[in-house]
Tab-separated table of C-alpha atoms and ligand atoms in Angstrom:
chain	number	residue	atom	x	y	z
A	1	UNK	CA	-115.318	133.468	-16.122
A	2	UNK	CA	-115.620	131.266	-13.091
A	3	UNK	CA	-118.229	129.444	-11.050
A	4	UNK	CA	-117.811	131.131	-7.676
A	5	UNK	CA	-120.897	133.291	-7.530
A	6	UNK	CA	-123.329	134.659	-4.990
A	7	UNK	CA	-126.798	133.156	-4.891
A	8	UNK	CA	-128.874	135.640	-2.986
A	9	UNK	CA	-126.448	136.625	-0.242
A	10	UNK	CA	-124.391	133.475	-0.126
A	11	UNK	CA	-121.218	132.574	-2.010
A	12	UNK	CA	-121.378	129.270	-3.882
A	13	UNK	CA	-118.693	127.087	-5.405
A	14	UNK	CA	-120.698	125.815	-8.381
A	15	UNK	CA	-123.776	124.334	-6.675
A	16	UNK	CA	-122.353	124.036	-3.187
A	17	UNK	CA	-122.435	126.764	-0.543
A	18	UNK	CA	-118.870	127.716	0.343
A	19	UNK	CA	-119.885	127.860	4.000
A	20	UNK	CA	-120.887	124.217	3.928
A	21	UNK	CA	-117.470	123.261	2.568
A	22	UNK	CA	-115.660	125.407	5.128
A	23	UNK	CA	-117.620	123.760	7.922
A	24	UNK	CA	-117.073	120.269	6.592
A	25	UNK	CA	-113.393	120.482	5.682
A	26	UNK	CA	-112.209	123.278	7.972
A	27	UNK	CA	-110.172	126.362	7.099
A	28	UNK	CA	-107.902	127.533	5.607
A	29	UNK	CA	-109.296	125.654	2.640
A	30	UNK	CA	-108.521	125.746	-1.058
A	31	UNK	CA	-111.576	125.102	-3.216
A	32	UNK	CA	-111.320	124.426	-6.948
A	33	UNK	CA	-114.172	124.413	-9.421
A	34	UNK	CA	-114.086	121.496	-11.842
A	35	UNK	CA	-116.288	123.317	-14.354
A	36	UNK	CA	-114.081	126.373	-14.331
A	37	UNK	CA	-110.946	124.302	-14.806
A	38	UNK	CA	-112.567	122.379	-17.638
A	39	UNK	CA	-113.908	125.504	-19.274
A	40	UNK	CA	-110.546	127.279	-19.184
A	41	UNK	CA	-108.726	124.251	-20.541
A	42	UNK	CA	-111.283	123.890	-23.346
A	43	UNK	CA	-110.983	127.584	-24.156
A	44	UNK	CA	-107.365	126.942	-25.183
A	45	UNK	CA	-108.098	123.679	-26.908
A	46	UNK	CA	-110.973	125.113	-28.937
A	47	UNK	CA	-109.164	128.348	-29.780
A	48	UNK	CA	-106.263	126.435	-31.366
A	49	UNK	CA	-108.503	123.747	-32.807
A	50	UNK	CA	-107.445	124.245	-36.409
A	51	UNK	CA	-103.716	124.097	-35.713
A	52	UNK	CA	-101.890	120.994	-34.442
A	53	UNK	CA	-101.209	121.671	-30.790
A	54	UNK	CA	-100.589	120.264	-27.326
A	55	UNK	CA	-101.624	122.136	-24.199
A	56	UNK	CA	-98.986	121.336	-21.613
A	57	UNK	CA	-100.341	122.635	-18.332
A	58	UNK	CA	-97.621	124.323	-16.231
A	59	UNK	CA	-97.588	122.010	-13.233
A	60	UNK	CA	-95.909	124.605	-11.009
A	61	UNK	CA	-99.097	126.660	-10.994
A	62	UNK	CA	-101.041	123.866	-9.343
A	63	UNK	CA	-99.497	120.444	-8.859
A	64	UNK	CA	-102.524	118.742	-7.356
A	65	UNK	CA	-102.863	115.377	-9.162
A	66	UNK	CA	-106.650	115.715	-9.400
A	67	UNK	CA	-106.235	119.018	-11.240
A	68	UNK	CA	-103.572	117.654	-13.575
A	69	UNK	CA	-105.610	114.536	-14.209
A	70	UNK	CA	-108.584	116.594	-15.282
A	71	UNK	CA	-106.490	118.139	-18.060
A	72	UNK	CA	-104.817	114.846	-18.967
A	73	UNK	CA	-108.222	113.208	-19.385
A	74	UNK	CA	-109.126	115.947	-21.831
A	75	UNK	CA	-106.027	115.617	-23.981
A	76	UNK	CA	-103.653	117.855	-22.040
A	77	UNK	CA	-99.974	117.402	-21.297
A	78	UNK	CA	-97.610	118.890	-18.753
A	79	UNK	CA	-94.857	121.477	-18.627
A	80	UNK	CA	-92.521	120.431	-15.829
A	81	UNK	CA	-89.479	121.995	-14.202
A	82	UNK	CA	-88.231	119.274	-11.863
A	83	UNK	CA	-88.027	115.548	-11.321
A	84	UNK	CA	-90.726	115.981	-8.693
A	85	UNK	CA	-93.080	117.539	-11.210
A	86	UNK	CA	-92.319	114.732	-13.660
A	87	UNK	CA	-93.227	112.217	-10.979
A	88	UNK	CA	-96.468	114.046	-10.168
A	89	UNK	CA	-97.386	114.388	-13.854
A	90	UNK	CA	-96.827	110.682	-14.521
A	91	UNK	CA	-98.743	109.711	-11.384
A	92	UNK	CA	-101.604	111.928	-12.494
A	93	UNK	CA	-101.872	110.121	-15.818
A	94	UNK	CA	-100.237	112.591	-18.193
A	95	UNK	CA	-99.056	110.750	-21.341
A	96	UNK	CA	-95.286	110.866	-21.380
A	97	UNK	CA	-95.238	112.057	-24.987
A	98	UNK	CA	-97.003	115.205	-23.857
A	99	UNK	CA	-94.437	116.214	-21.249
A	100	UNK	CA	-91.937	119.025	-21.820
A	101	UNK	CA	-89.198	119.832	-19.346
A	102	UNK	CA	-87.815	123.371	-18.774
A	103	UNK	CA	-85.693	124.957	-16.045
A	104	UNK	CA	-82.134	126.232	-15.813
A	105	UNK	CA	-80.852	123.711	-13.280
A	106	UNK	CA	-81.699	120.138	-14.217
A	107	UNK	CA	-79.607	117.632	-12.246
A	108	UNK	CA	-78.123	114.418	-13.641
A	109	UNK	CA	-80.689	112.371	-11.704
A	110	UNK	CA	-83.520	114.440	-13.103
A	111	UNK	CA	-82.187	114.135	-16.650
A	112	UNK	CA	-81.929	110.359	-16.236
A	113	UNK	CA	-85.454	110.130	-14.893
A	114	UNK	CA	-86.799	112.126	-17.835
A	115	UNK	CA	-84.810	110.101	-20.375
A	116	UNK	CA	-85.927	106.847	-18.833
A	117	UNK	CA	-89.526	108.028	-18.938
A	118	UNK	CA	-89.079	109.091	-22.607
A	119	UNK	CA	-90.607	112.553	-22.344
A	120	UNK	CA	-91.440	114.577	-25.454
A	121	UNK	CA	-88.583	117.064	-25.090
A	122	UNK	CA	-86.149	118.919	-22.867
A	123	UNK	CA	-86.283	122.689	-23.103
A	124	UNK	CA	-82.606	123.416	-22.700
A	125	UNK	CA	-81.418	126.687	-21.219
A	126	UNK	CA	-77.605	126.758	-21.646
A	127	UNK	CA	-74.614	125.297	-23.455
A	128	UNK	CA	-73.467	123.433	-20.331
A	129	UNK	CA	-76.866	121.857	-20.004
A	130	UNK	CA	-76.759	120.730	-23.649
A	131	UNK	CA	-73.437	119.018	-22.980
A	132	UNK	CA	-74.727	117.426	-19.787
A	133	UNK	CA	-77.879	116.029	-21.403
A	134	UNK	CA	-75.754	114.717	-24.280
A	135	UNK	CA	-73.376	113.050	-21.804
A	136	UNK	CA	-76.134	111.446	-19.738
A	137	UNK	CA	-78.017	110.266	-22.840
A	138	UNK	CA	-74.772	108.761	-24.165
A	139	UNK	CA	-74.237	106.875	-20.930
A	140	UNK	CA	-77.779	105.569	-21.169
A	141	UNK	CA	-77.287	104.665	-24.839
A	142	UNK	CA	-80.254	106.723	-25.863
A	143	UNK	CA	-80.972	109.969	-27.703
A	144	UNK	CA	-82.403	112.994	-25.936
A	145	UNK	CA	-85.034	115.048	-27.773
A	146	UNK	CA	-84.243	118.715	-27.194
A	147	UNK	CA	-85.515	122.190	-27.895
A	148	UNK	CA	-83.508	125.271	-27.068
A	149	UNK	CA	-85.208	127.833	-24.907
A	150	UNK	CA	-84.752	131.136	-26.669
A	151	UNK	CA	-84.648	134.377	-24.777
A	152	UNK	CA	-86.158	136.761	-27.332
A	153	UNK	CA	-85.443	139.932	-25.328
A	154	UNK	CA	-89.056	141.059	-25.161
A	155	UNK	CA	-90.445	143.093	-22.286
A	156	UNK	CA	-93.694	141.401	-21.220
A	157	UNK	CA	-94.654	144.449	-19.129
A	158	UNK	CA	-95.431	142.512	-15.988
A	159	UNK	CA	-94.136	142.323	-12.403
A	160	UNK	CA	-90.311	142.241	-12.570
A	161	UNK	CA	-90.151	138.991	-10.572
A	162	UNK	CA	-92.177	137.133	-13.175
A	163	UNK	CA	-90.669	138.537	-16.391
A	164	UNK	CA	-88.333	135.975	-17.903
A	165	UNK	CA	-87.574	136.762	-21.545
A	166	UNK	CA	-85.250	139.751	-21.363
A	167	UNK	CA	-81.476	139.982	-21.673
A	168	UNK	CA	-80.995	140.503	-17.944
A	169	UNK	CA	-82.764	137.261	-17.002
A	170	UNK	CA	-81.194	133.899	-16.250
A	171	UNK	CA	-83.494	132.067	-18.647
A	172	UNK	CA	-82.823	130.729	-22.108
A	173	UNK	CA	-80.295	131.485	-24.795
A	174	UNK	CA	-79.897	134.971	-26.271
A	175	UNK	CA	-81.707	135.030	-29.589
A	176	UNK	CA	-78.697	136.494	-31.386
A	177	UNK	CA	-76.652	133.435	-30.444
A	178	UNK	CA	-79.384	130.874	-31.025
A	179	UNK	CA	-78.242	129.796	-34.489
A	180	UNK	CA	-74.776	129.091	-33.195
A	181	UNK	CA	-76.204	127.060	-30.327
A	182	UNK	CA	-78.336	124.987	-32.683
A	183	UNK	CA	-75.333	124.376	-34.905
A	184	UNK	CA	-73.345	123.265	-31.886
A	185	UNK	CA	-76.196	121.097	-30.581
A	186	UNK	CA	-76.456	119.373	-33.953
A	187	UNK	CA	-72.866	118.144	-33.506
A	188	UNK	CA	-73.703	116.381	-30.237
A	189	UNK	CA	-74.339	112.747	-31.060
A	190	UNK	CA	-76.809	111.863	-28.360
A	191	UNK	CA	-79.238	114.694	-28.981
A	192	UNK	CA	-82.055	115.042	-31.481
A	193	UNK	CA	-83.081	118.619	-32.185
A	194	UNK	CA	-86.850	118.655	-32.251
A	195	UNK	CA	-87.997	122.077	-31.144
A	196	UNK	CA	-87.744	125.715	-30.220
A	197	UNK	CA	-89.025	127.002	-26.905
A	198	UNK	CA	-89.692	130.416	-25.421
A	199	UNK	CA	-91.518	131.702	-22.362
A	200	UNK	CA	-91.329	135.428	-21.752
A	201	UNK	CA	-93.094	135.869	-18.436
A	202	UNK	CA	-96.294	135.546	-16.479
A	203	UNK	CA	-99.469	137.577	-15.882
A	204	UNK	CA	-99.082	139.252	-19.281
A	205	UNK	CA	-102.133	141.343	-20.065
A	206	UNK	CA	-101.419	142.320	-23.686
A	207	UNK	CA	-101.167	140.405	-26.939
A	208	UNK	CA	-98.273	142.346	-28.428
A	209	UNK	CA	-95.423	140.756	-26.390
A	210	UNK	CA	-96.595	137.300	-27.526
A	211	UNK	CA	-96.762	138.414	-31.159
A	212	UNK	CA	-93.402	140.187	-31.071
A	213	UNK	CA	-91.690	137.240	-29.401
A	214	UNK	CA	-93.225	134.769	-31.844
A	215	UNK	CA	-92.117	136.831	-34.845
A	216	UNK	CA	-88.548	136.795	-33.576
A	217	UNK	CA	-88.628	133.065	-33.019
A	218	UNK	CA	-90.095	132.423	-36.483
A	219	UNK	CA	-87.200	134.274	-38.082
A	220	UNK	CA	-84.924	131.915	-36.176
A	221	UNK	CA	-86.877	128.892	-37.430
A	222	UNK	CA	-86.483	130.158	-41.020
A	223	UNK	CA	-82.751	130.553	-40.484
A	224	UNK	CA	-82.575	127.061	-39.027
A	225	UNK	CA	-84.397	125.647	-42.029
A	226	UNK	CA	-81.858	127.298	-44.306
A	227	UNK	CA	-79.121	125.546	-42.385
A	228	UNK	CA	-80.892	122.223	-42.843
A	229	UNK	CA	-82.085	122.047	-39.231
A	230	UNK	CA	-85.799	121.428	-39.300
A	231	UNK	CA	-87.895	121.841	-36.221
A	232	UNK	CA	-91.063	119.965	-35.403
A	233	UNK	CA	-92.281	121.552	-32.178
A	234	UNK	CA	-92.705	125.221	-31.419
A	235	UNK	CA	-93.287	125.743	-27.722
A	236	UNK	CA	-94.459	129.278	-26.970
A	237	UNK	CA	-94.625	128.893	-23.189
A	238	UNK	CA	-97.372	130.254	-20.977
A	239	UNK	CA	-97.929	133.644	-19.486
A	240	UNK	CA	-101.426	134.844	-20.318
A	241	UNK	CA	-102.736	136.962	-17.450
A	242	UNK	CA	-106.005	136.821	-15.565
A	243	UNK	CA	-108.222	139.484	-14.030
A	244	UNK	CA	-107.333	139.791	-10.348
A	245	UNK	CA	-108.882	143.247	-9.977
A	246	UNK	CA	-109.740	145.274	-13.056
A	247	UNK	CA	-107.305	143.883	-15.607
A	248	UNK	CA	-108.811	142.931	-18.937
A	249	UNK	CA	-106.332	140.426	-20.364
A	250	UNK	CA	-106.761	138.765	-23.736
A	251	UNK	CA	-108.294	135.292	-23.777
A	252	UNK	CA	-106.955	132.227	-25.652
A	253	UNK	CA	-109.210	133.043	-28.628
A	254	UNK	CA	-107.516	136.435	-28.991
A	255	UNK	CA	-104.131	134.795	-28.751
A	256	UNK	CA	-105.067	132.231	-31.412
A	257	UNK	CA	-106.406	134.941	-33.716
A	258	UNK	CA	-103.094	136.791	-33.590
A	259	UNK	CA	-100.733	133.831	-33.609
A	260	UNK	CA	-102.244	131.218	-35.938
A	261	UNK	CA	-101.951	133.360	-39.101
A	262	UNK	CA	-98.218	133.635	-38.412
A	263	UNK	CA	-97.921	129.869	-38.087
A	264	UNK	CA	-100.040	128.700	-41.011
A	265	UNK	CA	-98.353	126.414	-43.506
A	266	UNK	CA	-95.270	125.824	-41.416
A	267	UNK	CA	-96.049	122.235	-40.524
A	268	UNK	CA	-95.213	122.763	-36.870
A	269	UNK	CA	-96.895	121.360	-33.795
A	270	UNK	CA	-97.596	124.181	-31.393
A	271	UNK	CA	-97.030	123.628	-27.701
A	272	UNK	CA	-98.439	125.981	-25.080
A	273	UNK	CA	-97.676	125.978	-21.372
A	274	UNK	CA	-100.486	127.883	-19.682
A	275	UNK	CA	-100.683	127.773	-15.915
A	276	UNK	CA	-102.323	130.769	-14.310
A	277	UNK	CA	-104.840	131.437	-17.098
A	278	UNK	CA	-106.304	127.951	-16.611
A	279	UNK	CA	-106.252	127.493	-12.840
A	280	UNK	CA	-105.966	131.004	-11.392
A	281	UNK	CA	-109.616	131.964	-11.273
A	282	UNK	CA	-110.705	128.363	-10.792
A	283	UNK	CA	-109.617	128.348	-7.160
A	284	UNK	CA	-110.341	130.275	-3.976
A	285	UNK	CA	-108.845	130.221	-0.509
A	286	UNK	CA	-111.413	130.236	2.252
A	287	UNK	CA	-110.357	131.601	5.595
A	288	UNK	CA	-112.073	132.314	8.907
A	289	UNK	CA	-111.976	135.624	10.758
A	290	UNK	CA	-110.266	134.939	14.092
A	291	UNK	CA	-110.165	138.413	15.609
A	292	UNK	CA	-110.816	142.025	14.847
A	293	UNK	CA	-108.308	144.465	16.150
A	294	UNK	CA	-108.353	148.226	16.101
A	295	UNK	CA	-104.832	149.505	15.687
A	296	UNK	CA	-103.721	153.100	16.279
A	297	UNK	CA	-103.828	153.854	12.568
A	298	UNK	CA	-106.153	151.228	11.100
A	299	UNK	CA	-108.383	148.205	11.505
A	300	UNK	CA	-106.957	144.707	11.296
A	301	UNK	CA	-108.969	141.678	10.296
A	302	UNK	CA	-106.985	138.729	11.593
A	303	UNK	CA	-107.735	135.527	9.696
A	304	UNK	CA	-106.597	131.922	9.936
A	305	UNK	CA	-104.803	131.912	6.561
A	306	UNK	CA	-101.347	133.407	6.421
A	307	UNK	CA	-98.514	134.059	4.039
A	308	UNK	CA	-97.579	130.399	4.434
A	309	UNK	CA	-100.902	129.513	2.750
A	310	UNK	CA	-100.879	132.227	0.077
A	311	UNK	CA	-97.635	134.124	-0.339
A	312	UNK	CA	-98.503	136.163	-3.432
A	313	UNK	CA	-99.620	139.342	-1.596
A	314	UNK	CA	-96.484	139.346	0.574
A	315	UNK	CA	-94.085	138.324	-2.161
A	316	UNK	CA	-95.297	140.296	-5.169
A	317	UNK	CA	-97.593	142.763	-3.458
A	318	UNK	CA	-100.242	140.946	-5.487
A	319	UNK	CA	-103.888	141.945	-5.279
A	320	UNK	CA	-106.452	139.256	-4.510
A	321	UNK	CA	-110.077	140.231	-4.173
A	322	UNK	CA	-111.542	139.266	-0.779
A	323	UNK	CA	-115.256	138.537	-0.511
A	324	UNK	CA	-117.384	137.719	2.508
A	325	UNK	CA	-118.886	134.264	2.133
A	326	UNK	CA	-122.113	135.669	3.563
A	327	UNK	CA	-122.851	138.991	1.916
A	328	UNK	CA	-124.873	141.331	4.099
A	329	UNK	CA	-125.885	144.925	3.918
A	330	UNK	CA	-123.331	146.622	6.091
A	331	UNK	CA	-120.909	149.468	6.223
A	332	UNK	CA	-117.468	149.184	4.701
A	333	UNK	CA	-114.231	149.857	6.536
A	334	UNK	CA	-110.670	150.372	5.465
A	335	UNK	CA	-108.600	147.528	6.841
A	336	UNK	CA	-105.644	145.196	6.519
A	337	UNK	CA	-106.480	141.521	6.280
A	338	UNK	CA	-103.615	139.784	8.027
A	339	UNK	CA	-102.625	136.249	8.971
A	340	UNK	CA	-101.354	134.746	12.210
A	341	UNK	CA	-97.699	134.602	11.088
A	342	UNK	CA	-95.105	136.599	12.985
A	343	UNK	CA	-94.056	138.840	10.133
A	344	UNK	CA	-95.171	142.324	9.233
A	345	UNK	CA	-95.297	141.120	5.643
A	346	UNK	CA	-97.957	138.563	6.517
A	347	UNK	CA	-101.003	140.067	4.873
A	348	UNK	CA	-103.595	139.029	2.325
A	349	UNK	CA	-104.722	142.586	1.663
A	350	UNK	CA	-103.637	146.048	2.731
A	351	UNK	CA	-105.643	149.256	2.953
A	352	UNK	CA	-108.652	147.388	1.618
A	353	UNK	CA	-112.215	148.651	1.648
A	354	UNK	CA	-114.137	145.645	3.021
A	355	UNK	CA	-117.570	145.045	4.435
A	356	UNK	CA	-117.359	145.308	8.218
A	357	UNK	CA	-116.868	141.620	8.932
A	358	UNK	CA	-117.448	139.782	12.181
A	359	UNK	CA	-115.419	137.363	14.223
A	360	UNK	CA	-116.050	133.762	13.153
A	361	UNK	CA	-117.278	134.487	9.638
A	362	UNK	CA	-115.691	133.162	6.472
A	363	UNK	CA	-113.934	135.146	3.772
A	364	UNK	CA	-113.029	133.995	0.280
A	365	UNK	CA	-109.705	135.056	-1.184
A	366	UNK	CA	-110.401	134.977	-4.905
A	367	UNK	CA	-108.178	133.951	-7.847
A	368	UNK	CA	-106.043	131.760	-5.626
A	369	UNK	CA	-105.960	128.659	-7.836
A	370	UNK	CA	-102.572	129.410	-9.386
A	371	UNK	CA	-99.380	129.706	-7.338
A	372	UNK	CA	-101.479	129.508	-4.180
A	373	UNK	CA	-101.186	126.090	-2.634
A	374	UNK	CA	-98.156	125.348	-4.816
A	375	UNK	CA	-96.137	128.088	-3.098
A	376	UNK	CA	-97.433	127.344	0.382
A	377	UNK	CA	-95.136	126.272	3.192
A	378	UNK	CA	-95.031	125.150	6.790
A	379	UNK	CA	-93.626	128.453	8.052
A	380	UNK	CA	-94.401	129.038	11.726
A	381	UNK	CA	-94.980	125.267	11.891
A	382	UNK	CA	-98.389	125.564	10.361
A	383	UNK	CA	-99.799	122.423	8.727
A	384	UNK	CA	-100.648	123.090	5.103
A	385	UNK	CA	-104.268	123.600	4.090
A	386	UNK	CA	-106.683	121.046	2.670
A	387	UNK	CA	-107.810	121.180	-0.976
A	388	UNK	CA	-111.263	120.335	-2.267
A	389	UNK	CA	-112.682	120.019	-5.771
A	390	UNK	CA	-116.312	120.818	-6.481
A	391	UNK	CA	-118.192	119.495	-9.508
A	392	UNK	CA	-121.804	120.600	-9.605
A	393	UNK	CA	-123.276	119.394	-6.337
A	394	UNK	CA	-120.429	116.974	-5.723
A	395	UNK	CA	-117.340	117.787	-3.718
A	396	UNK	CA	-114.288	115.765	-2.826
A	397	UNK	CA	-111.189	116.219	-0.726
A	398	UNK	CA	-108.225	116.207	-3.113
A	399	UNK	CA	-105.565	116.891	-0.510
A	400	UNK	CA	-105.912	116.038	3.148
A	401	UNK	CA	-105.101	118.787	5.627
A	402	UNK	CA	-101.671	118.241	7.146
A	403	UNK	CA	-101.509	117.360	10.826
A	404	UNK	CA	-99.088	118.253	13.585
A	405	UNK	CA	-97.336	114.928	13.211
A	406	UNK	CA	-96.647	115.767	9.549
A	407	UNK	CA	-94.604	118.654	10.872
A	408	UNK	CA	-92.047	116.457	12.650
A	409	UNK	CA	-92.345	113.342	10.541
A	410	UNK	CA	-89.238	114.061	8.498
A	411	UNK	CA	-87.045	115.164	11.379
A	412	UNK	CA	-84.554	112.965	13.193
A	413	UNK	CA	-82.904	113.610	16.548
A	414	UNK	CA	-79.202	112.770	16.299
A	415	UNK	CA	-77.686	110.269	18.748
A	416	UNK	CA	-75.678	112.945	20.522
A	417	UNK	CA	-78.901	114.674	21.556
A	418	UNK	CA	-80.731	111.612	22.779
B	501	LLP	N1	-93.676	127.809	-18.779
B	501	LLP	C1	-92.570	128.151	-18.084
B	501	LLP	C2	-91.268	127.745	-18.600
B	501	LLP	C3	-92.691	128.894	-16.891
B	501	LLP	O1	-91.593	129.221	-16.224
B	501	LLP	C4	-93.974	129.277	-16.428
B	501	LLP	C5	-94.124	130.032	-15.194
B	501	LLP	C6	-95.100	128.867	-17.172
B	501	LLP	C7	-94.908	128.155	-18.355
B	501	LLP	C8	-96.506	129.192	-16.766
B	501	LLP	O2	-96.747	130.557	-16.768
B	501	LLP	P1	-98.241	131.088	-16.519
B	501	LLP	O3	-99.091	130.656	-17.675
B	501	LLP	O4	-98.722	130.519	-15.242
B	501	LLP	O5	-98.064	132.561	-16.442
B	501	LLP	N2	-95.251	132.543	-8.798
B	501	LLP	C9	-95.580	133.610	-9.716
B	501	LLP	C10	-95.584	133.128	-11.144
B	501	LLP	C11	-94.280	132.493	-11.565
B	501	LLP	C12	-94.312	131.954	-12.952
B	501	LLP	C13	-93.162	131.056	-13.199
B	501	LLP	N3	-93.134	130.438	-14.494
B	501	LLP	C14	-96.901	134.225	-9.309
B	501	LLP	O6	-97.487	133.801	-8.300
B	501	LLP	O7	-97.344	135.183	-9.934
């Protein structure tokens, strides 16, 4: 459910016409709906209401500080994967005791930063990383709270690029070896073992992979208890899918209904790391039609947003619905919606049945709130888009559009070229 709906023939972001925002802020433009973000966050919070939990929003899905702040103000935390994300989370007002840190390649500087900040826990992905965190914590005369990220070898049945919890993936520690790892970790003096972590993939549209993975991890927790290693936090990662086209993924309530009975009476605090399922459908990318072009084989709608603004279609062949901001009665045509970038792979949609649009009109690329702006780049020296948040009738710029001078700001001409 989201608040981007047509009123009569015009697309609105909550109570504001999308066209008005496009005219005011320019395009390409990311628009987020406050009410949708809030609603999706609350859906998790309410669903897990009767079990101790922390919802640590996966910052990578949308690192805009206004978005993160919205969750923080409502009791949320952050799942981070870099020093940069830690910085952004802290700046956005996330309480440090609600920050968990995953990722296979944490650097010494990043580990120091997280230890100094006193985050809730590190989700550790290898033996070498355990040793490194122990070493750095020792040097800092502190103790590092850690969970081990377990790879439960579960197929999440999603796009292969975003599956993470199978044997062939670089993530986590094989579940069969987990006990050994915990035993080893418990011998390291500068670590405190506080949790177990898993994250099996993204855009998962079934409940069963979550249930199967949790069952495996709970067996591990029982084994750990037997060995006298008691765990406080169980972090089950993120991964719940969203409808992009006709998918019908479970909602947090369904997840809670299946998972909570397995967790009852265990005295754990549950951590979740949703990203896409909170922000995905809460954001759209608005783009303007620059030209129409009739190719030999098909029609091209050339728009001012490219793969640098939204890479998901090019990268994962992902489907994003595209809607005209002004809906009219008109014929449909089969077309490719393409950007201005000099790559054949620069498309937002291929072989898509669309209303016959006109030059100069606006289109809305739906479900662009997750991994949209966050994966955008300056490719082809294109300034990155602006971002706006709408709340009822109010709207505010939450990221200024980059300018040409931003493009060269970080470059230096060496002496020998002056
Ligand atoms: N926790 C960890 C450790 C993760 O690696 C991820 C996502 C999440 C949580 C959040 O997963 P979510 O709830 O958003 O599914 N760029 C891809 C998605 C990559 C996901 C990476 N990890 C895309 O555009 O589909």
